GROMACS .gro file of N, CA and C in nm:
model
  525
    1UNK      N    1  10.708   8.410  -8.045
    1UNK     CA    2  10.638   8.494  -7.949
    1UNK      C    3  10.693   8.636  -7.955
    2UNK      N    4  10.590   8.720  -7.971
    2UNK     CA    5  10.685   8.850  -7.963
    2UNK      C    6  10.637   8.918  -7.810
    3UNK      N    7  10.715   9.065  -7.792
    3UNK     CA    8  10.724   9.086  -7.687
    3UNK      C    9  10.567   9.136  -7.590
    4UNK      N   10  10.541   9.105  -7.522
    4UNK     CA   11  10.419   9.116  -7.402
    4UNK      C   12  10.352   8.990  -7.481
    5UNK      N   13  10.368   8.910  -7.522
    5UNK     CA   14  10.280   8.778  -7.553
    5UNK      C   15  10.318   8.683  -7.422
    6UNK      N   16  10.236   8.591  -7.394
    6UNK     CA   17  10.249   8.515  -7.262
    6UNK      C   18  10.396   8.433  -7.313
    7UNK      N   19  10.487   8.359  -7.181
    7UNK     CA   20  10.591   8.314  -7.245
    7UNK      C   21  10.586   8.206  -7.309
    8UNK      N   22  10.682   8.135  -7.329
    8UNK     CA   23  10.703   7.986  -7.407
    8UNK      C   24  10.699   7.915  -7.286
    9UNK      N   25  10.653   7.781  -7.338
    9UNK     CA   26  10.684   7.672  -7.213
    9UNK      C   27  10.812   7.612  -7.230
   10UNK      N   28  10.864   7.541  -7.223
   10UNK     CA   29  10.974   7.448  -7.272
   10UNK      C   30  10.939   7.391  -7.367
   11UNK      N   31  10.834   7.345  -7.399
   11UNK     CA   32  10.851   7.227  -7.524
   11UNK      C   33  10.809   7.307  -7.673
   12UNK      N   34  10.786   7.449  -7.598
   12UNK     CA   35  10.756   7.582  -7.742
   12UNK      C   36  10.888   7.590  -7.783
   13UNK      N   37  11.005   7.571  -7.726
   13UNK     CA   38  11.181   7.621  -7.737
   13UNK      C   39  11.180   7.580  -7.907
   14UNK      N   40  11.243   7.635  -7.985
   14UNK     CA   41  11.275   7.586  -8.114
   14UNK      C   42  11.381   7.484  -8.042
   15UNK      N   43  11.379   7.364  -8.161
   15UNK     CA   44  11.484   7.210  -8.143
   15UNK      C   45  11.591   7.272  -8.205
   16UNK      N   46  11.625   7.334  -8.287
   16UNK     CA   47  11.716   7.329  -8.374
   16UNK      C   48  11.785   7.487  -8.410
   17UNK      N   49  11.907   7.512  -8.439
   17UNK     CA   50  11.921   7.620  -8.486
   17UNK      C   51  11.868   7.701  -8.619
   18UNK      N   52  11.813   7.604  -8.703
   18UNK     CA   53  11.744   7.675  -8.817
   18UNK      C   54  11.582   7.707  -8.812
   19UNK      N   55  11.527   7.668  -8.680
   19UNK     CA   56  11.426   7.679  -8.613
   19UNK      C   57  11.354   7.784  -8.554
   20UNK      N   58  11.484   7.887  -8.552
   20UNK     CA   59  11.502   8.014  -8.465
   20UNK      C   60  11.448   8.106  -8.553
   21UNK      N   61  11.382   8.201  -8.568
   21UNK     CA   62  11.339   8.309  -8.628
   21UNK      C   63  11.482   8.375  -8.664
   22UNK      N   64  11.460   8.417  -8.809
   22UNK     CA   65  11.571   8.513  -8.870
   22UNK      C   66  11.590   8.649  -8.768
   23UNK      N   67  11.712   8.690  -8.795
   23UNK     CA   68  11.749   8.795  -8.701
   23UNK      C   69  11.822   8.924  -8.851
   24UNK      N   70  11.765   9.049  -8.822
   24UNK     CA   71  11.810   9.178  -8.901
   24UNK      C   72  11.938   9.203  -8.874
   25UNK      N   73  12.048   9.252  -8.913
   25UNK     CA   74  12.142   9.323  -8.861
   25UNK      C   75  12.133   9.454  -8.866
   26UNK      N   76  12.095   9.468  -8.728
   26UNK     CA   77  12.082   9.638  -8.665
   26UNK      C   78  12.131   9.725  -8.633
   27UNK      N   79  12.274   9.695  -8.624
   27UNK     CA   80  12.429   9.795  -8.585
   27UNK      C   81  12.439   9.732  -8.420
   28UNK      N   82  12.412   9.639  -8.357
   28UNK     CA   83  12.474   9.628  -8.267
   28UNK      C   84  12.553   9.669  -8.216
   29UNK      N   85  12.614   9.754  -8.102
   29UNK     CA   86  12.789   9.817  -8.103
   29UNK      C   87  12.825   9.747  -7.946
   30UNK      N   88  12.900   9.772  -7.929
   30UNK     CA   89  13.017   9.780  -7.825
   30UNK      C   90  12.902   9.762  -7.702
   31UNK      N   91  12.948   9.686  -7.601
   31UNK     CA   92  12.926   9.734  -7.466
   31UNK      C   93  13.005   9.812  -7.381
   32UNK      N   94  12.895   9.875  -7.306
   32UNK     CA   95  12.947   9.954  -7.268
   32UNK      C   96  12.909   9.933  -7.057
   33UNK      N   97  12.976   9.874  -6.976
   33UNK     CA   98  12.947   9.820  -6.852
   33UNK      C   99  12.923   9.928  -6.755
   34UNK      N  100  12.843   9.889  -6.662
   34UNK     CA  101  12.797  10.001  -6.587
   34UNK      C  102  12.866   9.983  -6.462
   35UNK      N  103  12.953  10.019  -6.376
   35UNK     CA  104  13.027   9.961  -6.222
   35UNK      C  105  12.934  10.033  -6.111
   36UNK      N  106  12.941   9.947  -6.048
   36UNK     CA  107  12.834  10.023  -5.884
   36UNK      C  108  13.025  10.051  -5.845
   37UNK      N  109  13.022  10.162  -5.771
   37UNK     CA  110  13.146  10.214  -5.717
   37UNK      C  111  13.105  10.266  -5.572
   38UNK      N  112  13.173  10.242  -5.458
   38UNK     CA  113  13.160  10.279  -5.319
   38UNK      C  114  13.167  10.448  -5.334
   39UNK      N  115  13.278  10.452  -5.433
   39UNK     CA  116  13.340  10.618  -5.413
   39UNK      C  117  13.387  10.644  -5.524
   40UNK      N  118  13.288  10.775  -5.627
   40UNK     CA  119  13.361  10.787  -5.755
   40UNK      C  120  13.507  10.866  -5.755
   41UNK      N  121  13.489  10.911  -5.641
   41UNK     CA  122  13.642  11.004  -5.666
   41UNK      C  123  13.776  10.897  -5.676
   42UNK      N  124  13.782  10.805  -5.583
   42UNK     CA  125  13.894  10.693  -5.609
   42UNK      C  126  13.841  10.581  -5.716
   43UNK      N  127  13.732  10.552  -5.747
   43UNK     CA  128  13.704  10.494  -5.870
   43UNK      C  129  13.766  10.528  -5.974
   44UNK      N  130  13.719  10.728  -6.016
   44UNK     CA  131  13.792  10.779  -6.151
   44UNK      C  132  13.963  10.792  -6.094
   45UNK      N  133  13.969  10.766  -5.971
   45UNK     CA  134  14.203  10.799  -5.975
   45UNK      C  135  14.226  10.697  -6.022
   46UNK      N  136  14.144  10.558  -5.955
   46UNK     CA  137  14.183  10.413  -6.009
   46UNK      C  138  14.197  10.429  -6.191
   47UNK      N  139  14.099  10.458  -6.254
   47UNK     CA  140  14.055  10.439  -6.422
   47UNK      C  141  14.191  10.521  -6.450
   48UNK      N  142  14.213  10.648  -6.399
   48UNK     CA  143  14.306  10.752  -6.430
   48UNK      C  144  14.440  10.695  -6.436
   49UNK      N  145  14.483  10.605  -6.328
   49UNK     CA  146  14.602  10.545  -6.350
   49UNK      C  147  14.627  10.428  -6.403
   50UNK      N  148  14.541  10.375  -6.469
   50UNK     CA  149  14.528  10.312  -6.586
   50UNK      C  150  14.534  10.387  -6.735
   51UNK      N  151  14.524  10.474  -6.713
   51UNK     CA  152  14.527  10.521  -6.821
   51UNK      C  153  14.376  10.610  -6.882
   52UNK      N  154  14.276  10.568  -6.820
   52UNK     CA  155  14.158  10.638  -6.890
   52UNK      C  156  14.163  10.745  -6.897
   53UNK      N  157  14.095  10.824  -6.979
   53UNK     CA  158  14.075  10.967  -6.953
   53UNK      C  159  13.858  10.956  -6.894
   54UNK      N  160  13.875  11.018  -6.770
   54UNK     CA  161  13.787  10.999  -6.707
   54UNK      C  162  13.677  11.179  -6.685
   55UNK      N  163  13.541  11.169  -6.699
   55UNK     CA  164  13.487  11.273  -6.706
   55UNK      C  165  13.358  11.244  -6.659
   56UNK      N  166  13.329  11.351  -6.552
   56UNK     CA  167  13.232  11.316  -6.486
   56UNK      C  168  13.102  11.399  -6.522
   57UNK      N  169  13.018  11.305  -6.485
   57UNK     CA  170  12.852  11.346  -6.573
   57UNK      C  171  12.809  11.467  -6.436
   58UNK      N  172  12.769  11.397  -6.324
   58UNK     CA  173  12.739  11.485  -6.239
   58UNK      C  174  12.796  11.400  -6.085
   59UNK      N  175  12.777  11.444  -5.980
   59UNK     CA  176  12.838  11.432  -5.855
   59UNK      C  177  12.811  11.277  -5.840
   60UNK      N  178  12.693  11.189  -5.921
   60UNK     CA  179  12.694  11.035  -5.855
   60UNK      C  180  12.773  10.965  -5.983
   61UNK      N  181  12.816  11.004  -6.168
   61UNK     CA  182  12.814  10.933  -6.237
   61UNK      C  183  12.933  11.028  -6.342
   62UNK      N  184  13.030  10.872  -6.397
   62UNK     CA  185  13.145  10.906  -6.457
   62UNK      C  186  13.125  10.857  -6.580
   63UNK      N  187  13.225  10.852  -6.650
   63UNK     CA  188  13.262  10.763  -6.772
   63UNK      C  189  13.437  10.827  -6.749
   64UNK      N  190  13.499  10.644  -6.791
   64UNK     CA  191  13.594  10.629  -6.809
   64UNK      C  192  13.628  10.553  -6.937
   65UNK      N  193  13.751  10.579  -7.048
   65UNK     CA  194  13.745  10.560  -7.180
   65UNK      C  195  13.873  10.575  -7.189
   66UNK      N  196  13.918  10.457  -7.259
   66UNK     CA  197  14.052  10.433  -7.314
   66UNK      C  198  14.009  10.369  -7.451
   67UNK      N  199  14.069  10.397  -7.535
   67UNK     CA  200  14.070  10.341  -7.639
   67UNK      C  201  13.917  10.373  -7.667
   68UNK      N  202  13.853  10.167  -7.767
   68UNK     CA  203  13.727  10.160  -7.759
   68UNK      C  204  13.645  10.146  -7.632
   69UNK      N  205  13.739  10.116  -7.503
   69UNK     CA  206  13.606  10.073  -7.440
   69UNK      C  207  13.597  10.192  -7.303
   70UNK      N  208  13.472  10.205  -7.294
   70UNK     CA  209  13.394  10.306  -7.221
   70UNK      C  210  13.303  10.202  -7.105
   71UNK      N  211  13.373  10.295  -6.941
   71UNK     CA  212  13.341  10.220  -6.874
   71UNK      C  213  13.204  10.283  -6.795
   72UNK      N  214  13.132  10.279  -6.719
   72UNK     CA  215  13.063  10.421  -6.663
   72UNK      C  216  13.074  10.336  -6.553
   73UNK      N  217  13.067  10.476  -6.434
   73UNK     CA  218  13.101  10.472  -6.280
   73UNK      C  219  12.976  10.516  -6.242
   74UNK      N  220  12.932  10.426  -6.167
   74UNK     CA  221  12.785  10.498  -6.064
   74UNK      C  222  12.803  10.466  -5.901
   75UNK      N  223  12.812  10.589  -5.849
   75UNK     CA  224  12.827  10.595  -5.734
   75UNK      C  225  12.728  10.579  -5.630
   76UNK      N  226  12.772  10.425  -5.542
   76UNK     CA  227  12.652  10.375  -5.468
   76UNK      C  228  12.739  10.349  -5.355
   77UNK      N  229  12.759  10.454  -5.304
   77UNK     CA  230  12.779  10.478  -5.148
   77UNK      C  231  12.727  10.364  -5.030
   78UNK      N  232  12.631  10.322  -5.071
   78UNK     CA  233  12.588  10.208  -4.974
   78UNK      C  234  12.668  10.070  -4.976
   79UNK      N  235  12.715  10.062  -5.073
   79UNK     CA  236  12.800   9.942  -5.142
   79UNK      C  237  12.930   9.918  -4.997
   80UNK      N  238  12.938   9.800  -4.977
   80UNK     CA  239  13.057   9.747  -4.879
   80UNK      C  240  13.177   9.782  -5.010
   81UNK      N  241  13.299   9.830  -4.959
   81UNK     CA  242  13.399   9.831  -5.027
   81UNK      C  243  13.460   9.687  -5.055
   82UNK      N  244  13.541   9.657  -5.177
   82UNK     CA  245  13.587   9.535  -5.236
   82UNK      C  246  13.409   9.426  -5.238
   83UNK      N  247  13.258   9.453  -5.283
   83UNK     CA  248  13.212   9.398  -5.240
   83UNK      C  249  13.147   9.380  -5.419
   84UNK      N  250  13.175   9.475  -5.447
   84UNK     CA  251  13.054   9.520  -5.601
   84UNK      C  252  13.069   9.368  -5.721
   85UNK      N  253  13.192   9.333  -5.774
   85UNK     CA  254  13.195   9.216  -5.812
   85UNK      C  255  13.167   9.181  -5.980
   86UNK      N  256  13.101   9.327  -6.010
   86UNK     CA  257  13.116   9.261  -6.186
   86UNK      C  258  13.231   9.244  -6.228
   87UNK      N  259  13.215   9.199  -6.368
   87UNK     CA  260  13.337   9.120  -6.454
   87UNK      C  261  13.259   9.157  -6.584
   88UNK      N  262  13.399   9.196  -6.657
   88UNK     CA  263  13.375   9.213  -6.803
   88UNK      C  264  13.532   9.171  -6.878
   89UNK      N  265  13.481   9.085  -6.993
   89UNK     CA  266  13.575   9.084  -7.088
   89UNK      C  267  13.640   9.143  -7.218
   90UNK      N  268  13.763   9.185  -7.200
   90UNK     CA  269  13.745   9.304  -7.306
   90UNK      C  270  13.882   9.245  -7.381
   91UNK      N  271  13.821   9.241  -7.491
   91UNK     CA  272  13.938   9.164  -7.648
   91UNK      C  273  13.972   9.289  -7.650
   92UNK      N  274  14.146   9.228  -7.618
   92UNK     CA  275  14.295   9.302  -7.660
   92UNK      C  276  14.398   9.282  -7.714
   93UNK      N  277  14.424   9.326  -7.838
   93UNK     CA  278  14.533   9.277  -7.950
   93UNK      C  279  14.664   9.262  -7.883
   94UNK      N  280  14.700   9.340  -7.777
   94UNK     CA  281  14.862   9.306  -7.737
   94UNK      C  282  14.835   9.330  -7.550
   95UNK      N  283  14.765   9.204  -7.538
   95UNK     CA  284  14.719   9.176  -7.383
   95UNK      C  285  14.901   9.176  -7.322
   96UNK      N  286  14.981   9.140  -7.364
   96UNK     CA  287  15.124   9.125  -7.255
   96UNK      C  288  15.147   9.256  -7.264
   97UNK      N  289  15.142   9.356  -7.363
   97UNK     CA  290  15.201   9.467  -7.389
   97UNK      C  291  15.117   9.580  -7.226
   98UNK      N  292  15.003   9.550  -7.223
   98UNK     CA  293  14.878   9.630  -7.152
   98UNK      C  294  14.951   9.568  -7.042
   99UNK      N  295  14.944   9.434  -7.004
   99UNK     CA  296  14.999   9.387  -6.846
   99UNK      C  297  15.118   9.433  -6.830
  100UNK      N  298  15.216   9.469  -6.919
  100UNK     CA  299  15.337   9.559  -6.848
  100UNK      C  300  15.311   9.668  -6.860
  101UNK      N  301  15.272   9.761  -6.859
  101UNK     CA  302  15.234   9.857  -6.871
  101UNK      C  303  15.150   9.901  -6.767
  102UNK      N  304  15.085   9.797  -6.660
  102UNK     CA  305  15.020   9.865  -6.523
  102UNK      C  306  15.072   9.779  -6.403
  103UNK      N  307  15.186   9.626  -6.454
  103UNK     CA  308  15.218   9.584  -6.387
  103UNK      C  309  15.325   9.705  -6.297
  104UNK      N  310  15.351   9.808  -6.305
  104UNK     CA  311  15.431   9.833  -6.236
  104UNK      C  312  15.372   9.960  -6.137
  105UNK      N  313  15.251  10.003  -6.112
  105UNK     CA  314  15.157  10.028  -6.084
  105UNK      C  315  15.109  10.030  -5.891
  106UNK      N  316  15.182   9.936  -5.877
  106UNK     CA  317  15.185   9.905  -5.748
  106UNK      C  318  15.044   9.829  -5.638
  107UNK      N  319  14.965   9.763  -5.747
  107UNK     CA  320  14.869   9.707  -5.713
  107UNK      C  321  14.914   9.533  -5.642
  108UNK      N  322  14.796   9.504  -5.598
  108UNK     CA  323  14.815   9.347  -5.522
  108UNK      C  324  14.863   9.244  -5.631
  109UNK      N  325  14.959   9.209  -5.667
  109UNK     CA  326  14.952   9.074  -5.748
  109UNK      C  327  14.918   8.949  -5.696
  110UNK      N  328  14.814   8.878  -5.797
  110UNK     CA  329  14.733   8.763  -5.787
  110UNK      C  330  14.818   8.676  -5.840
  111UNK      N  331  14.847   8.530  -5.801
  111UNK     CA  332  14.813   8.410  -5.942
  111UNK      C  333  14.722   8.367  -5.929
  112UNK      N  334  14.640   8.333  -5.827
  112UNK     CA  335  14.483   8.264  -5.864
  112UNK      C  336  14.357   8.329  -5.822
  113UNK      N  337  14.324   8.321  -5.676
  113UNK     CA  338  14.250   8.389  -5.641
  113UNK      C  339  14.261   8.517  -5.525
  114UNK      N  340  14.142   8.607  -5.499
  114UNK     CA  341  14.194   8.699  -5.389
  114UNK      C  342  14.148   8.638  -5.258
  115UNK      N  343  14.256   8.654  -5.156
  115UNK     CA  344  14.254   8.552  -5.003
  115UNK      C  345  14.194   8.657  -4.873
  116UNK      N  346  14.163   8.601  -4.819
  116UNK     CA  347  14.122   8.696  -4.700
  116UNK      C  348  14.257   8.764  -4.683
  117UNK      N  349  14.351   8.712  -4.652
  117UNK     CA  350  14.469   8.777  -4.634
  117UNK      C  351  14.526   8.969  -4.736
  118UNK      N  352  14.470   8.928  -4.858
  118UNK     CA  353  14.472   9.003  -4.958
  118UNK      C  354  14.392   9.149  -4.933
  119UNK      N  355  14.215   9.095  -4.898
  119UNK     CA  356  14.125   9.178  -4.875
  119UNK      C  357  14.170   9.258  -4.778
  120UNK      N  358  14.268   9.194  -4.672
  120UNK     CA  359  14.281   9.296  -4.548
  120UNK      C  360  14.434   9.399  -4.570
  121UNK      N  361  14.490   9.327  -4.670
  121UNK     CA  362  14.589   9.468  -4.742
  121UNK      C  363  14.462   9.526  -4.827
  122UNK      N  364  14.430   9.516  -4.880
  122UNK     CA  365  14.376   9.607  -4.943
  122UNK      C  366  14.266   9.710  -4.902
  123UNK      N  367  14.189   9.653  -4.761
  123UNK     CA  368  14.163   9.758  -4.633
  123UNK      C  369  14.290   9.838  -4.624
  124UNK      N  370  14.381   9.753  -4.591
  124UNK     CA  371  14.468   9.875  -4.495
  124UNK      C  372  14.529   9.965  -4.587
  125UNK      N  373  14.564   9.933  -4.717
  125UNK     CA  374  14.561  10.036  -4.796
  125UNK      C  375  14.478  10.126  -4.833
  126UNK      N  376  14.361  10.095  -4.816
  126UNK     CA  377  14.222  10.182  -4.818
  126UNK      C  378  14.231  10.285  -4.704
  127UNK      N  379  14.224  10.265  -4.584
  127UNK     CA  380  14.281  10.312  -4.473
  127UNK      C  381  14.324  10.406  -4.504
  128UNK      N  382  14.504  10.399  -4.591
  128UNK     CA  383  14.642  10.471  -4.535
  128UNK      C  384  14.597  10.538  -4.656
  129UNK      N  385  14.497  10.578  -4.733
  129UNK     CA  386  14.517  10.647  -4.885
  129UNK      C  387  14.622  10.577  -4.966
  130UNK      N  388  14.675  10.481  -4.955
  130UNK     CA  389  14.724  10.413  -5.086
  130UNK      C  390  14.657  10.384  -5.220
  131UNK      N  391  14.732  10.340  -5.344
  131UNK     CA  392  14.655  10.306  -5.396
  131UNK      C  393  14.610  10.129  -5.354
  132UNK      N  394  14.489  10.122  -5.431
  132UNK     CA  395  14.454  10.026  -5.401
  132UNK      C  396  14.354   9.948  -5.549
  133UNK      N  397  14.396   9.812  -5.563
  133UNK     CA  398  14.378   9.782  -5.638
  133UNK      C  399  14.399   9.613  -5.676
  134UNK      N  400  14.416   9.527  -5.775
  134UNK     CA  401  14.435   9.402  -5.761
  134UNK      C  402  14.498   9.328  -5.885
  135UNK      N  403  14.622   9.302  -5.982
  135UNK     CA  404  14.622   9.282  -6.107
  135UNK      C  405  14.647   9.120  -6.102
  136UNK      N  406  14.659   9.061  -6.218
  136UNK     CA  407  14.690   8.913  -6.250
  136UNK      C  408  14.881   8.957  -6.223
  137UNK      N  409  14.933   8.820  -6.132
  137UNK     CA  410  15.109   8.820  -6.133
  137UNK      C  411  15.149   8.797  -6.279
  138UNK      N  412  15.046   8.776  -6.359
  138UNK     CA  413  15.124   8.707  -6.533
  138UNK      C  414  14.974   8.677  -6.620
  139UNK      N  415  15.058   8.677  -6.702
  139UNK     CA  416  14.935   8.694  -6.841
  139UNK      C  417  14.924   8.548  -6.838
  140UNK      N  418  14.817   8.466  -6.845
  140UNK     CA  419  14.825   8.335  -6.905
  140UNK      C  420  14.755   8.251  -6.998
  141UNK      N  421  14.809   8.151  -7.046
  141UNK     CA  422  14.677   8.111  -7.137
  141UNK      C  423  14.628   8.016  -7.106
  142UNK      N  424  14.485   8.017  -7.071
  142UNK     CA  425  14.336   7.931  -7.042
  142UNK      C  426  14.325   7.844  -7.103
  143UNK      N  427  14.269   7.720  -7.073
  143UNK     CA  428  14.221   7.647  -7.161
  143UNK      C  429  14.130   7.641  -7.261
  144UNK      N  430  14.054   7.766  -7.238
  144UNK     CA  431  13.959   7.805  -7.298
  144UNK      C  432  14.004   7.848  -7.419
  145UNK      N  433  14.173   7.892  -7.422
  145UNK     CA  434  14.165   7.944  -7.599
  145UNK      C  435  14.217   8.096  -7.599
  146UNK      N  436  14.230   8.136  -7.485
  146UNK     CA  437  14.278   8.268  -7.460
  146UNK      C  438  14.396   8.287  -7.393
  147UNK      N  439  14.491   8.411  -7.383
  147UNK     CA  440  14.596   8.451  -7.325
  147UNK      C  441  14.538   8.581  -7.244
  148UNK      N  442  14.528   8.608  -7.115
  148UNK     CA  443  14.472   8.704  -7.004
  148UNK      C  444  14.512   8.726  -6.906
  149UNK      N  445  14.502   8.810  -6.866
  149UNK     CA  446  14.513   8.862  -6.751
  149UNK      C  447  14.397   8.907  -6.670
  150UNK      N  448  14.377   8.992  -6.527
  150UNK     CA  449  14.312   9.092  -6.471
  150UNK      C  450  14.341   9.162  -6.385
  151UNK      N  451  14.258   9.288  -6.387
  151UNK     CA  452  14.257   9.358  -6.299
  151UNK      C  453  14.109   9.414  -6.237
  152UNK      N  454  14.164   9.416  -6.086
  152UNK     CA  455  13.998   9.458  -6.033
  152UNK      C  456  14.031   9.539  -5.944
  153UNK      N  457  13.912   9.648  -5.969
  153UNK     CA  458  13.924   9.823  -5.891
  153UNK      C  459  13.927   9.777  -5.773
  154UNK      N  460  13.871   9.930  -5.680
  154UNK     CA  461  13.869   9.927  -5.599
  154UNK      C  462  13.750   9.878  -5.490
  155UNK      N  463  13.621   9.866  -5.608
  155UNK     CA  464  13.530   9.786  -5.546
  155UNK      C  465  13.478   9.679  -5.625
  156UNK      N  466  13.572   9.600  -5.643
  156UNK     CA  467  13.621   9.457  -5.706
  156UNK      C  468  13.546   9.428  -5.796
  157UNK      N  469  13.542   9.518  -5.905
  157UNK     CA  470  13.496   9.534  -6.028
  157UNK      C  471  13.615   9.460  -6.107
  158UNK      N  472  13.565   9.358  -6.167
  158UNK     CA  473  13.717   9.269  -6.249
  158UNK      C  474  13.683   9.301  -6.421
  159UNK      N  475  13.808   9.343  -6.489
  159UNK     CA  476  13.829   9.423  -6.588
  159UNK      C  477  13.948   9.265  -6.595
  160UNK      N  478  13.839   9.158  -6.736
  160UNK     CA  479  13.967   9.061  -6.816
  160UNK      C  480  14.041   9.082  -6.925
  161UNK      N  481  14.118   9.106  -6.951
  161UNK     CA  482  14.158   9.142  -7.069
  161UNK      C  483  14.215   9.046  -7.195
  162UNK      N  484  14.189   9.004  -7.312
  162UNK     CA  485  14.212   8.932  -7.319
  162UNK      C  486  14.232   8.917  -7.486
  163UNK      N  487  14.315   8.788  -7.558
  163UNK     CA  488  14.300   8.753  -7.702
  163UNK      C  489  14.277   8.623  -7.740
  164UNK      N  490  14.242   8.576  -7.820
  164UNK     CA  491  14.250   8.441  -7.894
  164UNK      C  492  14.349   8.413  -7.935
  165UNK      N  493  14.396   8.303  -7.880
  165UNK     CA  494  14.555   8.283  -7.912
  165UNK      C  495  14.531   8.131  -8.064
  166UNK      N  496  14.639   8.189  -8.089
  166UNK     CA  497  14.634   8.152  -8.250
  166UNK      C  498  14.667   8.026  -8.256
  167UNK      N  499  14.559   7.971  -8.393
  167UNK     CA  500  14.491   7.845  -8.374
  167UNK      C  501  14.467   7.752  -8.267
  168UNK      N  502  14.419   7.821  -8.146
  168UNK     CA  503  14.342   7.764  -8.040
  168UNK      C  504  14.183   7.802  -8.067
  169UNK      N  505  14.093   7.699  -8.006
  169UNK     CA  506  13.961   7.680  -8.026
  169UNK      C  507  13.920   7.607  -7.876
  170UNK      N  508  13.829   7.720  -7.783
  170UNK     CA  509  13.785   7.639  -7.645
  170UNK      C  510  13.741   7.475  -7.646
  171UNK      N  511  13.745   7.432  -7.549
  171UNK     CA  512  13.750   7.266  -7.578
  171UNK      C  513  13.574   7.213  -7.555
  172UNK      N  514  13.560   7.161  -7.649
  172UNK     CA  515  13.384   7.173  -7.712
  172UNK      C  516  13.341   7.249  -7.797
  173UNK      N  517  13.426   7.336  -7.837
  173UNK     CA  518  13.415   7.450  -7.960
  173UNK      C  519  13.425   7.417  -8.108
  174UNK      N  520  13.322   7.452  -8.181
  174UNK     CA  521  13.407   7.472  -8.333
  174UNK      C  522  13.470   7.576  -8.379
  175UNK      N  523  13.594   7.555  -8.391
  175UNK     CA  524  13.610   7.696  -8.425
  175UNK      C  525  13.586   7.765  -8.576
   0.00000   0.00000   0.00000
């Protein structure tokens, strides 16, 4: 089916992977994630003390860029603070090296999840002009096959960072 043709039903689905129409290689590149942000000005200090070098398009929209990956900030004022919620995963050759390097940073350390208890430091740091922010207490490795960490801004935008740890393969995977 190509595109504006009515859709497939289910039983149109190709069965099989060799079933699938050939695919071109087109240059695919990088993603590049878009964050809804309460407030770009502490959005770009957050990226800034991470390290980005951060540059703003006009009064609602940023880009922040370290390395390869390029983040963009769009400022949606309507947004509840700690409420926004994307997640992106971003492959990193020396993920422990990056977690010390902002572990000292002065953000909330996690080991599992963030608690009501958490959210309301991180109000009251919002409040007092602190920074404010949320990282993983330790890098770890998943069952999935990876060694990671995270960190999530200020409007709980979660940034994973992460590698394939050697000769691991997620469980159901071929690797």
């Amino acid at each position: 089916h190509r595109l504006g043709s009515p859709a497939m039903s289910a039983n149109e689905w190709p069965s099989a992977a060799g079933d699938w129409p050939t695919t071109t290689q087109i240059g695919i590149g990088s993603a590049a994630p878009v964050f809804a942000v309460h407030s770009l000005e502490a959005a770009t200090r957050f990226y800034q003390r991470l390290g980005f070098d951060v540059r703003r398009y006009d009064s609602g929209y940023a880009y922040a860029e370290r390395e390869d990956l390029q983040l963009h900030l769009r400022a949606s004022p309507e947004l509840e603070q700690f409420s926004a919620g994307a997640e992106v995963y971003v492959e990193t050759a020396r993920v422990d090296e990056l977690h010390a390097e902002w572990l000292p940073l002065d953000f909330i350390r996690v080991r599992t999840i963030v608690t009501a208890d958490m959210r309301a430091e991180l109000r009251r740091r919002w409040a007092a002009g602190d920074p404010v922010g949320v990282i993983s207490a330790q890098v770890t490795d998943k069952p999935w096959g990876v060694r990671e960490f995270s960190v999530r801004d200020p409007d709980n935008n979660q940034l994973r960072f992460g590698r394939r740890r050697t000769g691991a393969s997620p469980p159901g995977m071929i690797a």
